[in-house]
Amino acid sequence: MAEGDGVVTRGIRIRLDGTASEGDIGALHKWLEREKPLADLARTDQLRIDERSRTDEAGAPMGIGMDIVVAVIGGAAGAMFQTVVDQVIRSVEAWRANRRAVEDGEPPEASVEPVRPDDR
């Protein structure tokens, strides 16, 4: 393995608002894993999608909240990082539109932001 391979160098945090259920987190996670551009990167070990407990500014856990973190690994974190961010934003919006169409009520709001690998 070359230096830097397998090392998370950039991340993207997806945070759903307080109206989200645990089911919403799981459904969005699965949706992201099936989005072709993201799935292709994951298949080649350039990207990983995980759920993490949400923490406050001091690093303490906040209730049962979860975030989804898309970790961009190694060389993929450089030149193509903004492309991955844009794809994640489009994928989250597509998930929200789909949820609106198949479930009652408005889907939770979502924020998508780049983070350092150790940030939660």
mmCIF file with all atom_site columns, C-alpha atoms in Angstrom:
data_model
loop_
_atom_site.group_PDB
_atom_site.id
_atom_site.type_symbol
_atom_site.label_atom_id
_atom_site.label_alt_id
_atom_site.label_comp_id
_atom_site.label_asym_id
_atom_site.label_entity_id
_atom_site.label_seq_id
_atom_site.pdbx_PDB_ins_code
_atom_site.Cartn_x
_atom_site.Cartn_y
_atom_site.Cartn_z
_atom_site.occupancy
_atom_site.B_iso_or_equiv
_atom_site.pdbx_formal_charge
_atom_site.auth_seq_id
_atom_site.auth_comp_id
_atom_site.auth_asym_id
_atom_site.auth_atom_id
_atom_site.pdbx_PDB_model_num
ATOM 1   C CA . MET A 1 1   ? 0.000   0.000  0.000  1.00 0.00 ? 1   MET A CA 1
ATOM 2   C CA . ALA A 1 2   ? 1.361   3.422  -0.945 1.00 0.00 ? 2   ALA A CA 1
ATOM 3   C CA . GLU A 1 3   ? 1.785   6.137  1.627  1.00 0.00 ? 3   GLU A CA 1
ATOM 4   C CA . GLY A 1 4   ? -1.569  7.790  2.318  1.00 0.00 ? 4   GLY A CA 1
ATOM 5   C CA . ASP A 1 5   ? -3.663  4.891  1.001  1.00 0.00 ? 5   ASP A CA 1
ATOM 6   C CA . GLY A 1 6   ? -6.528  4.090  3.326  1.00 0.00 ? 6   GLY A CA 1
ATOM 7   C CA . VAL A 1 7   ? -5.991  7.260  5.340  1.00 0.00 ? 7   VAL A CA 1
ATOM 8   C CA . VAL A 1 8   ? -9.011  9.499  5.703  1.00 0.00 ? 8   VAL A CA 1
ATOM 9   C CA . THR A 1 9   ? -7.873  12.935 4.726  1.00 0.00 ? 9   THR A CA 1
ATOM 10  C CA . ARG A 1 10  ? -11.201 14.767 4.259  1.00 0.00 ? 10  ARG A CA 1
ATOM 11  C CA . GLY A 1 11  ? -14.723 14.248 5.492  1.00 0.00 ? 11  GLY A CA 1
ATOM 12  C CA . ILE A 1 12  ? -18.266 15.428 4.845  1.00 0.00 ? 12  ILE A CA 1
ATOM 13  C CA . ARG A 1 13  ? -20.767 15.528 7.724  1.00 0.00 ? 13  ARG A CA 1
ATOM 14  C CA . ILE A 1 14  ? -24.479 15.157 7.046  1.00 0.00 ? 14  ILE A CA 1
ATOM 15  C CA . ARG A 1 15  ? -26.634 16.259 9.958  1.00 0.00 ? 15  ARG A CA 1
ATOM 16  C CA . LEU A 1 16  ? -30.413 15.920 9.974  1.00 0.00 ? 16  LEU A CA 1
ATOM 17  C CA . ASP A 1 17  ? -32.423 18.289 12.162 1.00 0.00 ? 17  ASP A CA 1
ATOM 18  C CA . GLY A 1 18  ? -34.232 17.354 15.375 1.00 0.00 ? 18  GLY A CA 1
ATOM 19  C CA . THR A 1 19  ? -37.324 16.069 13.559 1.00 0.00 ? 19  THR A CA 1
ATOM 20  C CA . ALA A 1 20  ? -35.347 13.137 12.134 1.00 0.00 ? 20  ALA A CA 1
ATOM 21  C CA . SER A 1 21  ? -35.974 9.640  13.451 1.00 0.00 ? 21  SER A CA 1
ATOM 22  C CA . GLU A 1 22  ? -33.449 6.832  13.725 1.00 0.00 ? 22  GLU A CA 1
ATOM 23  C CA . GLY A 1 23  ? -35.210 5.390  10.682 1.00 0.00 ? 23  GLY A CA 1
ATOM 24  C CA . ASP A 1 24  ? -34.423 8.552  8.710  1.00 0.00 ? 24  ASP A CA 1
ATOM 25  C CA . ILE A 1 25  ? -30.720 8.248  9.547  1.00 0.00 ? 25  ILE A CA 1
ATOM 26  C CA . GLY A 1 26  ? -30.659 4.594  8.468  1.00 0.00 ? 26  GLY A CA 1
ATOM 27  C CA . ALA A 1 27  ? -32.648 5.280  5.303  1.00 0.00 ? 27  ALA A CA 1
ATOM 28  C CA . LEU A 1 28  ? -30.392 8.163  4.263  1.00 0.00 ? 28  LEU A CA 1
ATOM 29  C CA . HIS A 1 29  ? -27.283 6.071  4.987  1.00 0.00 ? 29  HIS A CA 1
ATOM 30  C CA . LYS A 1 30  ? -28.565 3.270  2.740  1.00 0.00 ? 30  LYS A CA 1
ATOM 31  C CA . TRP A 1 31  ? -29.596 5.786  0.071  1.00 0.00 ? 31  TRP A CA 1
ATOM 32  C CA . LEU A 1 32  ? -26.076 7.248  -0.019 1.00 0.00 ? 32  LEU A CA 1
ATOM 33  C CA . GLU A 1 33  ? -24.514 3.776  -0.248 1.00 0.00 ? 33  GLU A CA 1
ATOM 34  C CA . ARG A 1 34  ? -26.635 3.070  -3.346 1.00 0.00 ? 34  ARG A CA 1
ATOM 35  C CA . GLU A 1 35  ? -25.932 6.338  -5.166 1.00 0.00 ? 35  GLU A CA 1
ATOM 36  C CA . LYS A 1 36  ? -23.815 5.213  -8.110 1.00 0.00 ? 36  LYS A CA 1
ATOM 37  C CA . PRO A 1 37  ? -21.001 7.807  -7.986 1.00 0.00 ? 37  PRO A CA 1
ATOM 38  C CA . LEU A 1 38  ? -20.577 7.309  -4.236 1.00 0.00 ? 38  LEU A CA 1
ATOM 39  C CA . ALA A 1 39  ? -20.952 3.528  -4.467 1.00 0.00 ? 39  ALA A CA 1
ATOM 40  C CA . ASP A 1 40  ? -18.272 3.409  -7.166 1.00 0.00 ? 40  ASP A CA 1
ATOM 41  C CA . LEU A 1 41  ? -15.827 5.311  -4.938 1.00 0.00 ? 41  LEU A CA 1
ATOM 42  C CA . ALA A 1 42  ? -16.658 3.086  -1.960 1.00 0.00 ? 42  ALA A CA 1
ATOM 43  C CA . ARG A 1 43  ? -16.110 -0.042 -4.047 1.00 0.00 ? 43  ARG A CA 1
ATOM 44  C CA . THR A 1 44  ? -12.584 1.155  -4.888 1.00 0.00 ? 44  THR A CA 1
ATOM 45  C CA . ASP A 1 45  ? -11.833 2.068  -1.241 1.00 0.00 ? 45  ASP A CA 1
ATOM 46  C CA . GLN A 1 46  ? -11.732 5.798  -1.944 1.00 0.00 ? 46  GLN A CA 1
ATOM 47  C CA . LEU A 1 47  ? -14.765 6.580  0.202  1.00 0.00 ? 47  LEU A CA 1
ATOM 48  C CA . ARG A 1 48  ? -16.450 5.267  3.352  1.00 0.00 ? 48  ARG A CA 1
ATOM 49  C CA . ILE A 1 49  ? -19.905 6.134  4.731  1.00 0.00 ? 49  ILE A CA 1
ATOM 50  C CA . ASP A 1 50  ? -20.375 5.776  8.501  1.00 0.00 ? 50  ASP A CA 1
ATOM 51  C CA . GLU A 1 51  ? -22.804 6.805  11.210 1.00 0.00 ? 51  GLU A CA 1
ATOM 52  C CA . ARG A 1 52  ? -21.376 8.527  14.282 1.00 0.00 ? 52  ARG A CA 1
ATOM 53  C CA . SER A 1 53  ? -22.875 9.712  17.532 1.00 0.00 ? 53  SER A CA 1
ATOM 54  C CA . ARG A 1 54  ? -23.422 13.440 17.475 1.00 0.00 ? 54  ARG A CA 1
ATOM 55  C CA . THR A 1 55  ? -21.361 15.440 19.952 1.00 0.00 ? 55  THR A CA 1
ATOM 56  C CA . ASP A 1 56  ? -21.509 18.990 21.249 1.00 0.00 ? 56  ASP A CA 1
ATOM 57  C CA . GLU A 1 57  ? -18.716 21.584 20.942 1.00 0.00 ? 57  GLU A CA 1
ATOM 58  C CA . ALA A 1 58  ? -16.863 20.033 23.918 1.00 0.00 ? 58  ALA A CA 1
ATOM 59  C CA . GLY A 1 59  ? -17.006 16.527 22.428 1.00 0.00 ? 59  GLY A CA 1
ATOM 60  C CA . ALA A 1 60  ? -19.690 15.197 24.804 1.00 0.00 ? 60  ALA A CA 1
ATOM 61  C CA . PRO A 1 61  ? -22.426 12.971 23.300 1.00 0.00 ? 61  PRO A CA 1
ATOM 62  C CA . MET A 1 62  ? -25.701 14.764 22.534 1.00 0.00 ? 62  MET A CA 1
ATOM 63  C CA . GLY A 1 63  ? -28.681 12.525 23.259 1.00 0.00 ? 63  GLY A CA 1
ATOM 64  C CA . ILE A 1 64  ? -29.220 9.769  20.738 1.00 0.00 ? 64  ILE A CA 1
ATOM 65  C CA . GLY A 1 65  ? -28.489 11.962 17.706 1.00 0.00 ? 65  GLY A CA 1
ATOM 66  C CA . MET A 1 66  ? -26.453 10.519 14.880 1.00 0.00 ? 66  MET A CA 1
ATOM 67  C CA . ASP A 1 67  ? -24.607 12.096 11.985 1.00 0.00 ? 67  ASP A CA 1
ATOM 68  C CA . ILE A 1 68  ? -23.570 10.451 8.764  1.00 0.00 ? 68  ILE A CA 1
ATOM 69  C CA . VAL A 1 69  ? -19.944 11.017 7.831  1.00 0.00 ? 69  VAL A CA 1
ATOM 70  C CA . VAL A 1 70  ? -18.690 10.453 4.303  1.00 0.00 ? 70  VAL A CA 1
ATOM 71  C CA . ALA A 1 71  ? -14.941 9.916  4.615  1.00 0.00 ? 71  ALA A CA 1
ATOM 72  C CA . VAL A 1 72  ? -12.895 10.557 1.484  1.00 0.00 ? 72  VAL A CA 1
ATOM 73  C CA . ILE A 1 73  ? -9.740  8.462  1.583  1.00 0.00 ? 73  ILE A CA 1
ATOM 74  C CA . GLY A 1 74  ? -6.209  8.961  0.314  1.00 0.00 ? 74  GLY A CA 1
ATOM 75  C CA . GLY A 1 75  ? -5.694  10.451 -3.109 1.00 0.00 ? 75  GLY A CA 1
ATOM 76  C CA . ALA A 1 76  ? -9.437  10.848 -3.690 1.00 0.00 ? 76  ALA A CA 1
ATOM 77  C CA . ALA A 1 77  ? -9.488  13.556 -1.018 1.00 0.00 ? 77  ALA A CA 1
ATOM 78  C CA . GLY A 1 78  ? -7.518  15.983 -3.152 1.00 0.00 ? 78  GLY A CA 1
ATOM 79  C CA . ALA A 1 79  ? -8.649  17.120 -6.558 1.00 0.00 ? 79  ALA A CA 1
ATOM 80  C CA . MET A 1 80  ? -12.043 15.461 -6.523 1.00 0.00 ? 80  MET A CA 1
ATOM 81  C CA . PHE A 1 81  ? -13.170 16.414 -3.006 1.00 0.00 ? 81  PHE A CA 1
ATOM 82  C CA . GLN A 1 82  ? -15.476 19.246 -4.119 1.00 0.00 ? 82  GLN A CA 1
ATOM 83  C CA . THR A 1 83  ? -17.041 16.903 -6.690 1.00 0.00 ? 83  THR A CA 1
ATOM 84  C CA . VAL A 1 84  ? -17.813 14.429 -3.891 1.00 0.00 ? 84  VAL A CA 1
ATOM 85  C CA . VAL A 1 85  ? -19.271 17.222 -1.714 1.00 0.00 ? 85  VAL A CA 1
ATOM 86  C CA . ASP A 1 86  ? -21.513 18.292 -4.605 1.00 0.00 ? 86  ASP A CA 1
ATOM 87  C CA . GLN A 1 87  ? -22.612 14.680 -5.188 1.00 0.00 ? 87  GLN A CA 1
ATOM 88  C CA . VAL A 1 88  ? -23.437 14.227 -1.496 1.00 0.00 ? 88  VAL A CA 1
ATOM 89  C CA . ILE A 1 89  ? -25.530 17.429 -1.530 1.00 0.00 ? 89  ILE A CA 1
ATOM 90  C CA . ARG A 1 90  ? -27.446 16.227 -4.626 1.00 0.00 ? 90  ARG A CA 1
ATOM 91  C CA . SER A 1 91  ? -27.929 12.784 -3.073 1.00 0.00 ? 91  SER A CA 1
ATOM 92  C CA . VAL A 1 92  ? -29.278 14.190 0.188  1.00 0.00 ? 92  VAL A CA 1
ATOM 93  C CA . GLU A 1 93  ? -31.716 16.424 -1.715 1.00 0.00 ? 93  GLU A CA 1
ATOM 94  C CA . ALA A 1 94  ? -32.841 13.437 -3.827 1.00 0.00 ? 94  ALA A CA 1
ATOM 95  C CA . TRP A 1 95  ? -33.406 11.419 -0.624 1.00 0.00 ? 95  TRP A CA 1
ATOM 96  C CA . ARG A 1 96  ? -35.458 14.275 0.868  1.00 0.00 ? 96  ARG A CA 1
ATOM 97  C CA . ALA A 1 97  ? -37.591 14.492 -2.309 1.00 0.00 ? 97  ALA A CA 1
ATOM 98  C CA . ASN A 1 98  ? -38.112 10.730 -2.302 1.00 0.00 ? 98  ASN A CA 1
ATOM 99  C CA . ARG A 1 99  ? -39.050 10.691 1.396  1.00 0.00 ? 99  ARG A CA 1
ATOM 100 C CA . ARG A 1 100 ? -41.510 13.551 0.791  1.00 0.00 ? 100 ARG A CA 1
ATOM 101 C CA . ALA A 1 101 ? -43.116 11.466 -1.972 1.00 0.00 ? 101 ALA A CA 1
ATOM 102 C CA . VAL A 1 102 ? -43.395 8.188  -0.045 1.00 0.00 ? 102 VAL A CA 1
ATOM 103 C CA . GLU A 1 103 ? -44.056 9.306  3.557  1.00 0.00 ? 103 GLU A CA 1
ATOM 104 C CA . ASP A 1 104 ? -46.407 11.732 5.249  1.00 0.00 ? 104 ASP A CA 1
ATOM 105 C CA . GLY A 1 105 ? -45.015 14.969 6.555  1.00 0.00 ? 105 GLY A CA 1
ATOM 106 C CA . GLU A 1 106 ? -42.056 17.066 5.595  1.00 0.00 ? 106 GLU A CA 1
ATOM 107 C CA . PRO A 1 107 ? -38.661 15.319 5.632  1.00 0.00 ? 107 PRO A CA 1
ATOM 108 C CA . PRO A 1 108 ? -36.061 16.545 8.109  1.00 0.00 ? 108 PRO A CA 1
ATOM 109 C CA . GLU A 1 109 ? -33.858 19.426 7.058  1.00 0.00 ? 109 GLU A CA 1
ATOM 110 C CA . ALA A 1 110 ? -30.282 18.432 6.342  1.00 0.00 ? 110 ALA A CA 1
ATOM 111 C CA . SER A 1 111 ? -26.953 20.202 6.490  1.00 0.00 ? 111 SER A CA 1
ATOM 112 C CA . VAL A 1 112 ? -23.936 18.989 4.532  1.00 0.00 ? 112 VAL A CA 1
ATOM 113 C CA . GLU A 1 113 ? -20.527 20.389 5.452  1.00 0.00 ? 113 GLU A CA 1
ATOM 114 C CA . PRO A 1 114 ? -16.863 19.470 5.019  1.00 0.00 ? 114 PRO A CA 1
ATOM 115 C CA . VAL A 1 115 ? -15.117 18.471 8.267  1.00 0.00 ? 115 VAL A CA 1
ATOM 116 C CA . ARG A 1 116 ? -11.697 17.321 9.372  1.00 0.00 ? 116 ARG A CA 1
ATOM 117 C CA . PRO A 1 117 ? -11.505 13.513 9.775  1.00 0.00 ? 117 PRO A CA 1
ATOM 118 C CA . ASP A 1 118 ? -11.543 13.674 13.583 1.00 0.00 ? 118 ASP A CA 1
ATOM 119 C CA . ASP A 1 119 ? -14.452 16.148 13.800 1.00 0.00 ? 119 ASP A CA 1
ATOM 120 C CA . ARG A 1 120 ? -17.874 14.832 14.612 1.00 0.00 ? 120 ARG A CA 1
#
